[in-house]
């Protein structure tokens, strides 16, 4: 625990002559009274101070030390205003340090420390600068409520931060508002840096997924120079910013309906120097008035972005088409992997020869180019089946929206992360091109 200003809190110590210090130490260890988190200190007058647990040492122990343990010794209590941490305290993990400091503070409040309380402490957390985000599965016991708000000051001090927040379930509303409660501090605004891009957001109002870093790195490397992109689910700029900052897209239309995310998005565009190359469209993207403008469309919504597929088809350029980046959570069986072309374990029925073109003529006139030249990494069969189903649906939508046949091709299937047991978050890169008119 620390005093205001970051200084260690004073600890109580038993003071005696050096020749009696070892006897005192053995007694205090036996009675489990010795504070092992701080070093024994030699006082200016030559006496020795042994740190003890709690805010005072009961009189019965003082009498025992004076009369039986070390007869004739001087036995007094003192406060060490600047206690030095022991080597053990300096080498313990953050979780161990948290347990030690919280348990000591709880007992100083007259509450008995128990194994149940220890099991209710957090074992992991997210650090956002000077704010720590705790998981929802900690501090659930009723005893904690009687110790607030000072409890949170102790937790923050133990973990070296100034602000604390606790995660809850994501609200089942359309904006997927995170149920995060601020426990300590004035606001929940934090900054996170990914691949040189600054993201500012209010952690109590906006979501941030560390697991999406692989996809943010991937889109940052895509060849987007001179291209116009529509990001249908922009959020705070998770993918909008990599497309602008690193992939050098000429312009991005960013759609978002969470007002808190829009506030953060505008701030992030300015922080990263790309505000002049982005237009924010606030509101329901299904009512978007844009059309015939995009070289690429990003559909970064899970578990499914299917409601955005019609508008994605609408905004693609009529003359040249473009590429859709479609996010989806796909249920899959464990351990069942398809190998890329050229592998001895390739299942031929799932991997047509890269030069073989199978064109399926549909009743609506749409065609599908089934080459899989971009599938260069191992995938699961469930990903492949979903991608083909999505391709079929998109081809039909393109026919309906534009009134003519389009050619679609699966370029790539990318695993982003494991979302849950047997549920994978993947991205389908789908190329969509209008078929030339036959004379």
Coordinates of C-alpha atoms in Angstrom, one line a residue:
X1 CA 0.0 0.0 0.0
X2 CA 1.2 3.5 -0.7
X3 CA 0.6 6.9 0.8
X4 CA -0.6 9.8 -1.4
X5 CA 2.2 10.8 -3.7
X6 CA 3.4 7.2 -4.3
X7 CA 5.4 6.8 -1.0
X8 CA 5.1 3.4 0.8
X9 CA 2.7 3.4 3.7
X10 CA 4.2 3.3 7.2
X11 CA 4.5 -0.1 8.9
X12 CA 4.6 -1.0 12.6
X13 CA 7.8 -2.5 13.9
X14 CA 9.0 -4.0 17.2
X15 CA 12.3 -2.4 18.4
X16 CA 14.9 -4.0 20.6
X17 CA 18.6 -4.3 21.1
X18 CA 20.7 -6.1 18.4
X19 CA 21.6 -9.0 20.7
X20 CA 18.0 -9.9 21.2
X21 CA 16.9 -9.4 17.5
X22 CA 17.3 -13.0 16.5
X23 CA 15.2 -14.3 19.4
X24 CA 12.5 -11.7 18.5
X25 CA 12.6 -12.7 14.9
X26 CA 12.1 -16.4 15.7
X27 CA 9.2 -15.7 18.0
X28 CA 7.5 -13.4 15.5
X29 CA 7.9 -16.0 12.7
X30 CA 6.5 -18.8 14.9
X31 CA 3.5 -16.6 15.7
X32 CA 3.1 -15.6 12.1
X33 CA 3.5 -11.9 13.0
X34 CA 6.6 -11.0 11.1
X35 CA 6.1 -8.8 8.1
X36 CA 8.2 -10.4 5.4
X37 CA 7.5 -7.7 2.9
X38 CA 9.9 -5.3 4.5
X39 CA 13.4 -5.4 5.6
X40 CA 14.6 -5.3 9.2
X41 CA 16.0 -1.8 9.9
X42 CA 18.8 -0.5 12.1
X43 CA 17.6 2.6 13.9
X44 CA 19.8 5.7 14.4
X45 CA 20.4 4.8 18.0
X46 CA 21.7 1.3 17.1
X47 CA 18.5 -0.6 18.0
X48 CA 16.9 -3.0 15.5
X49 CA 13.3 -2.6 14.2
X50 CA 11.5 -5.8 13.0
X51 CA 8.4 -5.1 10.9
X52 CA 5.2 -6.8 12.0
X53 CA 1.8 -7.4 10.5
X54 CA -1.2 -5.2 11.3
X55 CA -1.5 -1.8 12.8
X56 CA -0.3 -2.8 16.3
X57 CA 1.1 -5.7 18.2
X58 CA -1.2 -7.0 20.9
X59 CA 0.1 -6.4 24.5
X60 CA 0.2 -10.1 25.2
X61 CA 3.0 -10.6 22.6
X62 CA 4.9 -7.6 23.9
X63 CA 4.9 -9.1 27.4
X64 CA 5.9 -12.5 26.1
X65 CA 8.9 -10.9 24.3
X66 CA 10.0 -8.9 27.3
X67 CA 9.5 -11.6 30.0
X68 CA 10.0 -15.0 28.4
X69 CA 11.6 -14.7 25.0
X70 CA 14.3 -12.2 25.9
X71 CA 14.3 -11.2 29.6
X72 CA 15.8 -7.8 30.1
X73 CA 15.3 -6.6 26.6
X74 CA 13.9 -3.3 25.6
X75 CA 10.6 -3.9 23.7
X76 CA 8.9 -1.0 22.1
X77 CA 6.7 -0.3 19.1
X78 CA 7.6 2.2 16.4
X79 CA 6.4 3.2 12.9
X80 CA 8.7 2.9 10.0
X81 CA 7.7 5.8 7.8
X82 CA 9.9 4.7 4.8
X83 CA 10.0 0.9 5.0
X84 CA 12.4 -0.8 2.5
X85 CA 10.8 -3.7 0.6
X86 CA 12.4 -7.1 1.2
X87 CA 14.0 -9.0 -1.6
X88 CA 11.1 -11.4 -1.6
X89 CA 8.6 -8.6 -2.0
X90 CA 10.7 -7.1 -4.9
X91 CA 10.8 -10.4 -6.7
X92 CA 7.1 -11.5 -6.4
X93 CA 4.7 -11.4 -9.3
X94 CA 2.1 -8.6 -9.6
X95 CA -0.6 -11.1 -8.6
X96 CA 1.3 -12.2 -5.6
X97 CA 2.0 -8.6 -4.6
X98 CA -1.7 -7.8 -5.0
X99 CA -2.6 -10.7 -2.7
X100 CA -0.1 -9.7 -0.1
X101 CA -1.1 -6.0 0.0
X102 CA -4.8 -6.5 -0.2
X103 CA -4.8 -9.2 2.5
X104 CA -2.8 -7.0 4.8
X105 CA -5.1 -4.1 4.2
X106 CA -8.3 -6.2 4.6
X107 CA -7.1 -7.5 8.0
X108 CA -6.2 -3.9 9.1
X109 CA -9.9 -3.1 8.5
X110 CA -10.9 -5.8 11.0
X111 CA -12.0 -8.3 8.3
X112 CA -10.7 -11.9 8.5
X113 CA -8.7 -12.9 5.4
X114 CA -9.8 -16.2 4.0
X115 CA -9.1 -18.6 1.2
X116 CA -12.4 -17.6 -0.5
X117 CA -11.3 -14.0 -0.6
X118 CA -7.9 -14.9 -2.0
X119 CA -9.6 -17.0 -4.7
X120 CA -11.7 -14.0 -5.6
X121 CA -8.7 -11.9 -6.5
X122 CA -7.9 -11.3 -10.2
X123 CA -5.2 -13.3 -11.8
X124 CA -5.0 -11.4 -15.0
X125 CA -6.0 -8.0 -16.4
X126 CA -5.5 -5.6 -19.2
X127 CA -3.3 -2.5 -18.7
X128 CA -4.2 0.6 -20.6
X129 CA -1.6 3.2 -19.6
X130 CA -2.4 4.2 -16.0
X131 CA -5.8 2.4 -16.1
X132 CA -6.2 -1.3 -15.3
X133 CA -9.2 -3.2 -16.6
X134 CA -10.1 -6.1 -14.4
X135 CA -12.0 -9.2 -15.6
X136 CA -15.6 -9.8 -14.6
X137 CA -14.8 -13.0 -12.6
X138 CA -13.1 -11.2 -9.6
X139 CA -14.2 -9.3 -6.5
X140 CA -17.6 -10.9 -6.6
X141 CA -17.8 -11.7 -2.8
X142 CA -20.2 -9.6 -0.7
X143 CA -17.4 -8.7 1.8
X144 CA -15.7 -6.5 -0.8
X145 CA -18.7 -4.1 -1.0
X146 CA -18.2 -3.0 2.6
X147 CA -14.6 -2.2 1.9
X148 CA -15.2 0.2 -1.1
X149 CA -14.0 2.7 -2.2
X150 CA -10.7 2.4 -0.2
X151 CA -10.3 -1.2 -1.5
X152 CA -9.8 0.1 -5.0
X153 CA -7.1 2.5 -3.9
X154 CA -5.3 -0.4 -2.4
X155 CA -5.6 -2.5 -5.5
X156 CA -4.4 0.3 -7.7
X157 CA -1.5 1.0 -5.5
X158 CA -0.4 -2.7 -5.5
X159 CA -0.5 -2.8 -9.3
X160 CA 1.0 0.6 -9.9
X161 CA -1.8 2.4 -11.6
X162 CA -4.1 5.4 -10.9
X163 CA -7.4 4.2 -12.3
X164 CA -9.3 0.9 -12.2
X165 CA -12.2 -0.4 -14.2
X166 CA -14.0 -3.8 -14.2
X167 CA -15.3 -5.6 -17.2
X168 CA -18.9 -7.0 -17.4
X169 CA -20.9 -8.7 -20.1
X170 CA -21.1 -6.9 -23.5
X171 CA -24.6 -5.3 -23.7
X172 CA -26.8 -7.1 -26.2
X173 CA -27.7 -3.8 -27.9
X174 CA -27.0 -2.9 -31.5
X175 CA -23.9 -0.8 -30.6
X176 CA -22.4 -3.7 -28.5
X177 CA -21.7 -1.3 -25.6
X178 CA -19.2 -2.8 -23.2
X179 CA -20.5 -3.2 -19.6
X180 CA -17.4 -1.7 -18.0
X181 CA -17.7 0.0 -14.6
X182 CA -15.1 2.6 -13.6
X183 CA -14.0 1.8 -10.0
X184 CA -11.4 4.4 -9.5
X185 CA -10.6 7.6 -11.4
X186 CA -12.4 10.5 -13.1
X187 CA -12.9 9.0 -16.6
X188 CA -12.2 5.9 -18.7
X189 CA -10.3 7.5 -21.6
X190 CA -7.2 5.6 -22.5
X191 CA -4.7 5.4 -25.4
X192 CA -3.4 2.2 -27.0
X193 CA -0.8 2.1 -29.7
X194 CA -0.8 -0.7 -32.4
X195 CA 1.7 -0.7 -35.2
X196 CA 2.5 2.9 -34.7
X197 CA -1.2 4.0 -34.8
X198 CA -2.7 5.8 -31.8
X199 CA -6.1 4.7 -30.6
X200 CA -7.9 6.8 -28.0
X201 CA -11.2 5.7 -26.6
X202 CA -13.4 5.6 -23.5
X203 CA -13.1 2.1 -22.2
X204 CA -16.5 2.3 -20.5
X205 CA -18.2 3.1 -23.8
X206 CA -16.2 1.5 -26.6
X207 CA -14.8 -2.0 -27.2
X208 CA -11.1 -2.7 -28.1
X209 CA -10.0 -6.2 -29.1
X210 CA -6.3 -7.0 -28.7
X211 CA -7.0 -10.2 -30.7
X212 CA -7.6 -8.3 -33.9
X213 CA -4.0 -7.1 -34.2
X214 CA -3.1 -9.8 -36.9
X215 CA -5.9 -8.5 -39.1
X216 CA -4.9 -4.9 -38.5
X217 CA -1.4 -5.7 -39.6
X218 CA -2.6 -7.6 -42.6
X219 CA -4.8 -4.8 -43.9
X220 CA -2.0 -2.3 -43.3
X221 CA 0.0 -4.2 -45.9
X222 CA -2.7 -4.4 -48.6
X223 CA -2.0 -2.4 -51.9
X224 CA -4.6 0.4 -51.5
X225 CA -2.7 3.3 -53.0
X226 CA -5.2 5.5 -54.9
X227 CA -8.2 3.4 -53.7
X228 CA -11.5 4.5 -52.1
X229 CA -12.6 2.3 -49.2
X230 CA -15.9 2.0 -47.3
X231 CA -15.6 0.8 -43.7
X232 CA -19.2 -0.3 -42.8
X233 CA -18.4 -0.9 -39.1
X234 CA -15.7 1.6 -38.3
X235 CA -15.9 1.8 -34.5
X236 CA -13.0 3.9 -33.1
X237 CA -11.0 3.2 -36.3
X238 CA -9.7 -0.3 -35.8
X239 CA -9.4 -0.9 -39.5
X240 CA -10.1 2.6 -40.9
X241 CA -6.8 3.8 -39.5
X242 CA -4.5 1.0 -40.8
X243 CA -6.0 1.4 -44.3
X244 CA -5.3 5.2 -44.2
X245 CA -2.0 5.3 -42.3
X246 CA -0.1 2.3 -43.7
X247 CA -2.0 1.0 -46.7
X248 CA -2.2 4.5 -48.1
X249 CA -5.9 4.4 -49.2
X250 CA -6.8 7.6 -51.0
X251 CA -10.0 8.1 -49.0
X252 CA -12.2 6.2 -46.5
X253 CA -15.9 6.5 -45.8
X254 CA -16.3 5.4 -42.2
X255 CA -19.7 4.3 -41.0
X256 CA -20.6 4.1 -37.3
X257 CA -23.7 4.5 -35.2
X258 CA -22.3 4.4 -31.7
X259 CA -21.9 8.2 -30.8
X260 CA -19.1 7.4 -28.3
X261 CA -17.2 5.5 -31.0
X262 CA -17.7 8.3 -33.4
X263 CA -16.3 10.8 -30.9
X264 CA -13.2 8.6 -30.5
X265 CA -12.9 7.9 -34.3
X266 CA -12.8 11.6 -35.0
X267 CA -10.2 12.2 -32.4
X268 CA -8.1 9.3 -33.7
X269 CA -8.2 10.5 -37.2
X270 CA -6.9 13.8 -36.1
X271 CA -4.2 12.3 -33.8
X272 CA -2.9 10.2 -36.7
X273 CA -3.0 13.1 -39.2
X274 CA -5.5 11.6 -41.6
X275 CA -8.7 13.5 -40.8
X276 CA -8.7 15.1 -44.3
X277 CA -8.9 11.7 -46.0
X278 CA -11.9 10.4 -44.2
X279 CA -15.6 11.1 -44.0
X280 CA -17.6 9.8 -41.1
X281 CA -21.1 8.7 -41.8
X282 CA -23.0 8.6 -38.4
X283 CA -26.0 6.4 -38.2
X284 CA -27.4 3.1 -39.6
X285 CA -25.2 2.0 -42.5
X286 CA -28.2 0.2 -44.0
X287 CA -29.5 3.7 -44.9
X288 CA -26.3 4.8 -46.4
X289 CA -26.8 6.9 -49.5
X290 CA -23.4 6.2 -51.1
X291 CA -23.2 4.0 -54.2
X292 CA -20.8 3.3 -57.1
X293 CA -17.7 4.6 -55.2
X294 CA -15.7 1.8 -53.5
X295 CA -12.7 -0.2 -54.6
X296 CA -12.8 -2.1 -51.3
X297 CA -15.4 -2.6 -48.6
X298 CA -14.5 -3.7 -45.0
X299 CA -17.2 -5.5 -43.1
X300 CA -15.6 -5.9 -39.7
X301 CA -18.5 -7.0 -37.6
X302 CA -18.9 -10.3 -35.7
X303 CA -20.5 -12.7 -35.2
X304 CA -21.8 -11.8 -38.7
X305 CA -21.8 -8.8 -41.0
X306 CA -24.5 -10.3 -43.3
X307 CA -26.9 -7.4 -42.7
X308 CA -24.3 -5.2 -44.4
X309 CA -23.8 -7.3 -47.5
X310 CA -26.5 -5.5 -49.6
X311 CA -25.1 -2.1 -48.9
X312 CA -21.5 -3.4 -49.6
X313 CA -22.7 -4.5 -53.0
X314 CA -24.3 -1.1 -53.6
X315 CA -21.2 0.9 -52.9
X316 CA -18.8 -1.1 -55.1
X317 CA -17.8 0.6 -58.3
X318 CA -20.2 -0.4 -61.2
X319 CA -17.5 -0.2 -63.8
X320 CA -14.6 -2.1 -62.1
X321 CA -16.0 -3.7 -59.0
X322 CA -13.7 -4.3 -56.1
X323 CA -12.9 -6.5 -53.1
X324 CA -15.0 -7.2 -50.0
X325 CA -13.3 -8.1 -46.7
X326 CA -16.0 -10.0 -44.9
X327 CA -15.7 -10.9 -41.2
X328 CA -17.5 -13.9 -39.7
X329 CA -17.5 -16.2 -36.7
X330 CA -17.6 -19.8 -38.0
X331 CA -18.2 -22.9 -35.9
X332 CA -15.7 -25.6 -36.6
X333 CA -14.6 -29.0 -35.4
X334 CA -11.2 -29.2 -33.6
X335 CA -8.2 -30.6 -35.4
X336 CA -9.7 -30.9 -38.9
X337 CA -7.4 -28.9 -41.2
X338 CA -7.3 -28.6 -45.0
X339 CA -3.8 -28.4 -46.4
X340 CA -2.9 -25.9 -49.1
X341 CA -2.5 -27.0 -52.8
X342 CA 0.7 -29.1 -53.2
X343 CA 0.4 -30.8 -49.9
X344 CA 0.4 -34.6 -49.8
X345 CA -2.6 -34.4 -47.4
X346 CA -4.6 -32.3 -49.8
X347 CA -8.3 -33.3 -50.1
X348 CA -8.9 -32.9 -53.8
X349 CA -12.6 -32.4 -53.6
X350 CA -12.0 -29.2 -51.5
X351 CA -9.1 -27.9 -53.4
X352 CA -9.7 -27.7 -57.2
X353 CA -6.6 -27.3 -59.3
X354 CA -5.6 -23.6 -59.2
X355 CA -5.8 -23.4 -63.0
X356 CA -9.2 -25.1 -63.3
X357 CA -12.1 -22.7 -63.7
X358 CA -15.6 -23.9 -62.8
X359 CA -18.2 -21.4 -63.9
X360 CA -21.7 -21.9 -62.5
X361 CA -24.4 -20.3 -64.5
X362 CA -27.3 -19.2 -62.3
X363 CA -30.8 -18.4 -63.2
X364 CA -30.2 -14.7 -62.4
X365 CA -27.3 -14.6 -64.8
X366 CA -24.6 -14.2 -62.2
X367 CA -21.4 -16.3 -62.5
X368 CA -18.9 -17.5 -60.0
X369 CA -15.2 -18.0 -60.8
X370 CA -14.2 -20.9 -58.5
X371 CA -10.4 -20.6 -58.8
X372 CA -8.9 -20.6 -55.3
X373 CA -5.5 -19.2 -56.2
X374 CA -5.4 -17.1 -53.0
X375 CA -5.9 -20.0 -50.6
X376 CA -2.2 -20.5 -49.8
X377 CA -2.6 -21.4 -46.1
X378 CA -4.2 -24.3 -44.4
X379 CA -7.9 -23.8 -43.6
X380 CA -10.7 -25.8 -42.0
X381 CA -13.4 -27.3 -44.1
X382 CA -16.1 -25.3 -42.3
X383 CA -14.3 -22.0 -43.2
X384 CA -14.3 -23.2 -46.9
X385 CA -18.0 -24.1 -46.9
X386 CA -19.0 -20.9 -45.3
X387 CA -16.9 -18.9 -47.8
X388 CA -18.5 -20.6 -50.8
X389 CA -21.9 -20.0 -49.3
X390 CA -21.1 -16.3 -48.8
X391 CA -19.7 -16.1 -52.3
X392 CA -23.0 -17.5 -53.7
X393 CA -25.1 -15.1 -51.7
X394 CA -22.9 -12.1 -52.7
X395 CA -23.1 -13.0 -56.4
X396 CA -26.9 -13.0 -56.2
X397 CA -27.0 -9.7 -54.3
X398 CA -24.7 -8.1 -57.0
X399 CA -27.1 -9.3 -59.7
X400 CA -30.1 -7.8 -57.8
X401 CA -28.4 -4.5 -57.0
X402 CA -26.8 -3.8 -60.3
X403 CA -29.1 -5.6 -62.7
X404 CA -26.4 -7.5 -64.5
X405 CA -24.1 -10.5 -63.9
X406 CA -20.9 -10.3 -61.8
X407 CA -18.0 -12.6 -61.4
X408 CA -16.8 -13.5 -57.9
X409 CA -13.7 -15.1 -56.7
X410 CA -12.4 -16.2 -53.3
X411 CA -9.0 -14.7 -52.9
X412 CA -8.1 -15.5 -49.3
X413 CA -9.5 -16.8 -46.0
X414 CA -7.7 -15.4 -43.0
X415 CA -7.9 -16.6 -39.4
X416 CA -8.1 -13.6 -37.0
X417 CA -8.4 -15.4 -33.7
X418 CA -10.2 -18.1 -31.9
X419 CA -13.4 -16.4 -30.6
X420 CA -14.6 -19.3 -28.4
X421 CA -14.2 -23.0 -28.2
X422 CA -14.8 -24.4 -31.7
X423 CA -15.7 -20.9 -33.0
X424 CA -13.2 -19.1 -35.3
X425 CA -13.2 -15.4 -36.3
X426 CA -12.2 -15.4 -40.0
X427 CA -12.1 -12.9 -42.8
X428 CA -13.0 -13.7 -46.4
X429 CA -11.4 -11.6 -49.2
X430 CA -13.9 -11.8 -52.0
X431 CA -13.1 -10.2 -55.4
X432 CA -16.2 -9.0 -57.2
X433 CA -16.0 -7.8 -60.9
X434 CA -18.9 -7.0 -63.3
X435 CA -19.1 -9.3 -66.3
X436 CA -18.4 -7.6 -69.7
X437 CA -21.5 -7.1 -71.7
X438 CA -21.9 -9.6 -74.6
X439 CA -22.6 -7.8 -77.8

